[in-house]
CSV table of C-alpha atoms in Angstrom, one decimal:
chain,number,residue,atom,x,y,z
A,564,MET,CA,3.2,11.2,-20.5
A,565,LYS,CA,0.7,8.4,-20.5
A,566,LYS,CA,0.1,7.3,-17.0
A,567,ILE,CA,-1.9,4.7,-15.1
A,568,VAL,CA,-2.5,3.7,-11.6
A,569,VAL,CA,-2.6,-0.1,-11.0
A,570,TYR,CA,-3.5,-1.7,-7.7
A,571,GLN,CA,-4.3,-4.8,-5.8
A,572,SER,CA,-6.6,-4.3,-2.8
A,573,GLY,CA,-7.6,-6.7,-0.1
A,574,THR,CA,-10.2,-4.8,1.8
A,575,GLY,CA,-10.6,-1.6,-0.3
A,576,PHE,CA,-8.1,0.8,1.4
A,577,THR,CA,-5.5,0.4,-1.4
A,578,ALA,CA,-8.2,0.8,-4.0
A,579,LYS,CA,-9.3,4.1,-2.3
A,580,TYR,CA,-5.9,5.5,-2.6
A,581,ALA,CA,-5.6,4.4,-6.2
A,582,GLY,CA,-8.7,6.1,-7.0
A,583,TRP,CA,-7.5,9.3,-5.3
A,584,ILE,CA,-4.2,9.2,-7.0
A,585,ALA,CA,-5.5,8.6,-10.4
A,586,GLU,CA,-7.9,11.6,-9.9
A,587,GLU,CA,-5.0,13.9,-9.0
A,588,LEU,CA,-3.0,12.6,-11.9
A,589,GLY,CA,-5.7,12.8,-14.4
A,590,CYS,CA,-5.4,9.3,-15.4
A,591,GLU,CA,-7.5,6.1,-14.7
A,592,ALA,CA,-6.9,3.5,-12.0
A,593,LYS,CA,-7.4,-0.3,-12.7
A,594,ASP,CA,-7.3,-3.5,-10.7
A,595,TYR,CA,-4.3,-5.4,-11.6
A,596,LYS,CA,-6.4,-8.5,-12.1
A,597,SER,CA,-8.3,-6.7,-15.0
A,598,MET,CA,-5.3,-5.6,-16.8
A,599,ASN,CA,-3.7,-7.2,-19.9
A,600,LYS,CA,0.0,-7.5,-18.7
A,601,ASN,CA,1.3,-6.5,-22.1
A,602,GLU,CA,-0.7,-3.3,-22.1
A,603,LEU,CA,1.3,-2.0,-19.0
A,604,ALA,CA,4.3,-1.7,-21.2
A,605,SER,CA,2.6,1.0,-23.3
A,606,TYR,CA,2.5,3.5,-20.4
A,607,ASP,CA,5.2,6.0,-19.8
A,608,MET,CA,4.5,5.7,-16.1
A,609,VAL,CA,3.1,2.8,-14.0
A,610,VAL,CA,1.9,3.9,-10.4
A,611,TYR,CA,1.4,0.5,-8.6
A,612,GLY,CA,-0.2,0.0,-5.3
A,613,GLY,CA,-0.5,-3.0,-3.1
A,614,TRP,CA,-1.5,-3.8,0.4
A,615,ILE,CA,1.2,-4.7,2.9
A,616,MET,CA,1.7,-7.9,4.7
A,617,ALA,CA,5.0,-8.7,6.7
A,618,ASN,CA,6.4,-5.5,5.2
A,619,MET,CA,5.9,-7.0,1.7
A,620,VAL,CA,3.9,-4.9,-0.9
A,621,PHE,CA,1.4,-7.6,-2.3
A,622,GLY,CA,1.8,-8.2,-6.1
A,623,TYR,CA,4.8,-6.1,-6.5
A,624,ASP,CA,6.8,-9.1,-7.5
A,625,LYS,CA,4.6,-9.5,-10.6
A,626,ILE,CA,5.0,-5.8,-11.6
A,627,LYS,CA,8.9,-6.0,-11.0
A,628,ALA,CA,9.0,-9.1,-13.3
A,629,LEU,CA,7.5,-7.0,-16.1
A,630,ASN,CA,10.6,-4.8,-16.2
A,631,LEU,CA,8.5,-1.6,-17.0
A,632,LYS,CA,10.6,1.5,-17.6
A,633,ASN,CA,9.0,3.9,-15.0
A,634,VAL,CA,7.3,2.5,-11.9
A,635,VAL,CA,6.3,4.2,-8.7
A,636,VAL,CA,5.2,2.2,-5.9
A,637,PHE,CA,2.8,2.6,-2.9
A,638,GLY,CA,2.0,0.4,-0.1
A,639,VAL,CA,-1.0,0.3,2.2
A,640,GLY,CA,-0.8,-1.1,5.6
A,641,MET,CA,-1.8,-0.8,9.3
A,642,THR,CA,1.4,0.6,10.7
A,643,VAL,CA,1.5,4.4,11.4
A,644,PRO,CA,3.6,6.1,8.6
A,645,SER,CA,7.2,7.1,9.4
A,646,GLU,CA,10.4,7.6,7.5
A,647,GLU,CA,11.8,4.4,9.1
A,648,VAL,CA,8.8,2.2,8.3
A,649,ALA,CA,8.9,3.3,4.6
A,650,GLN,CA,12.7,2.7,4.4
A,651,LYS,CA,12.4,-0.7,5.8
A,652,MET,CA,9.6,-1.6,3.3
A,653,ALA,CA,11.4,-0.2,0.4
A,654,GLU,CA,14.5,-2.2,1.4
A,655,GLN,CA,12.7,-5.4,1.8
A,656,ASN,CA,10.8,-5.1,-1.5
A,657,GLN,CA,13.9,-3.8,-3.4
A,658,ILE,CA,12.5,-0.6,-4.4
A,659,PRO,CA,14.4,2.6,-4.7
A,660,MET,CA,13.3,4.7,-1.6
A,661,ASP,CA,12.6,7.8,-3.9
A,662,ARG,CA,10.0,5.6,-5.9
A,663,PHE,CA,8.2,4.0,-2.8
A,664,PHE,CA,5.4,5.8,-0.7
A,665,TYR,CA,3.7,4.3,2.3
A,666,PHE,CA,0.2,5.0,3.3
A,667,GLU,CA,-1.9,3.9,6.4
A,668,GLY,CA,-4.9,2.1,5.5
A,669,GLY,CA,-6.9,0.6,8.2
A,670,TYR,CA,-8.6,-2.7,9.2
A,671,ASN,CA,-11.9,-4.1,8.3
A,672,PRO,CA,-12.5,-7.5,9.8
A,673,LYS,CA,-15.6,-8.1,7.8
A,674,LYS,CA,-13.6,-8.1,4.6
A,675,VAL,CA,-10.7,-10.1,5.9
A,676,GLY,CA,-10.6,-13.9,5.2
A,677,PHE,CA,-10.5,-16.4,7.9
A,678,PHE,CA,-6.8,-17.2,7.5
A,679,LYS,CA,-5.7,-13.4,7.5
A,680,ARG,CA,-8.2,-12.8,10.6
A,681,MET,CA,-6.3,-15.5,12.5
A,682,MET,CA,-3.0,-14.0,11.8
A,683,MET,CA,-4.3,-10.6,12.8
A,684,ASN,CA,-5.7,-12.0,16.1
A,685,MET,CA,-2.3,-13.5,16.7
A,686,ILE,CA,-0.6,-10.2,16.3
A,687,LYS,CA,-3.3,-8.4,18.4
A,688,LYS,CA,-2.7,-11.0,21.2
A,689,SER,CA,1.0,-10.5,21.2
A,690,ILE,CA,0.6,-6.8,21.5
A,691,GLU,CA,-1.9,-7.2,24.3
A,692,LYS,CA,0.6,-9.3,26.2
A,693,LYS,CA,3.3,-6.6,26.2
A,694,ALA,CA,3.8,-5.1,29.6
A,695,GLU,CA,4.8,-1.8,28.2
A,696,LYS,CA,2.8,-0.6,25.2
A,697,THR,CA,4.0,2.1,22.8
A,698,GLU,CA,1.9,4.6,21.2
A,699,GLU,CA,2.0,2.6,17.9
A,700,ASP,CA,0.9,-0.5,20.1
A,701,LEU,CA,-2.1,1.3,21.4
A,702,HIS,CA,-2.9,2.6,17.9
A,703,MET,CA,-2.7,-0.8,16.4
A,704,LEU,CA,-5.0,-2.3,19.1
A,705,GLU,CA,-7.6,0.6,18.3
A,706,THR,CA,-7.3,-0.3,14.6
A,707,PHE,CA,-8.0,-3.9,15.3
A,708,LYS,CA,-11.5,-3.0,16.3
A,709,GLY,CA,-12.1,-1.9,12.7
A,710,ALA,CA,-10.9,1.5,11.4
A,711,ASP,CA,-10.4,3.5,8.3
A,712,CYS,CA,-7.1,5.5,8.7
A,713,THR,CA,-6.8,6.7,5.1
A,714,SER,CA,-5.8,10.3,4.3
A,715,ARG,CA,-6.2,12.0,1.0
A,716,GLU,CA,-3.5,14.4,2.1
A,717,ALA,CA,-1.0,11.5,2.4
A,718,ILE,CA,-1.0,11.2,-1.4
A,719,LYS,CA,0.6,14.7,-2.1
A,720,PRO,CA,4.2,13.7,-2.1
A,721,LEU,CA,3.6,10.9,-4.5
A,722,VAL,CA,1.4,13.0,-6.8
A,723,GLU,CA,4.2,15.7,-6.8
A,724,PHE,CA,6.8,13.1,-7.5
A,725,VAL,CA,4.9,11.8,-10.4
A,726,ASN,CA,4.2,15.2,-11.8
A,727,GLN,CA,8.0,16.3,-11.6
A,728,GLU,CA,8.8,13.0,-13.5
A,729,GLY,CA,6.5,13.8,-16.4
């Protein structure tokens, strides 16, 4: 089975996961921007990864529009992973739940542009104003300081799924 991992990464966390996944699957990882879109149709399996903003997997709409035959998707964001979080993102992006995997990335304020940094500061301030903060709120506040929460262990279910498919 001819496989490829394609990704779009804003601050490097998605690229890191893409590299790990490609290594485990024995294929290459390529930035979506460097790909010839017609070339993707020649693969039996495309694993697409994008960063998450407002529960949307960045760039997935472009992959979906290509009507590829066999796509597995992973999203990378700041939220602590859970079944509920993954379900919500899969539904919002119209991705079958068995083909969607969510991984926690992190936050690197030095690699985020002005507009996104302003949005993140607004989210941070809204969390800080909460009278009662959840554990997830406290985790997010720590992450806003700058954190890498990536985990190579987290990719195992995705790798197993792809290997079973092929």
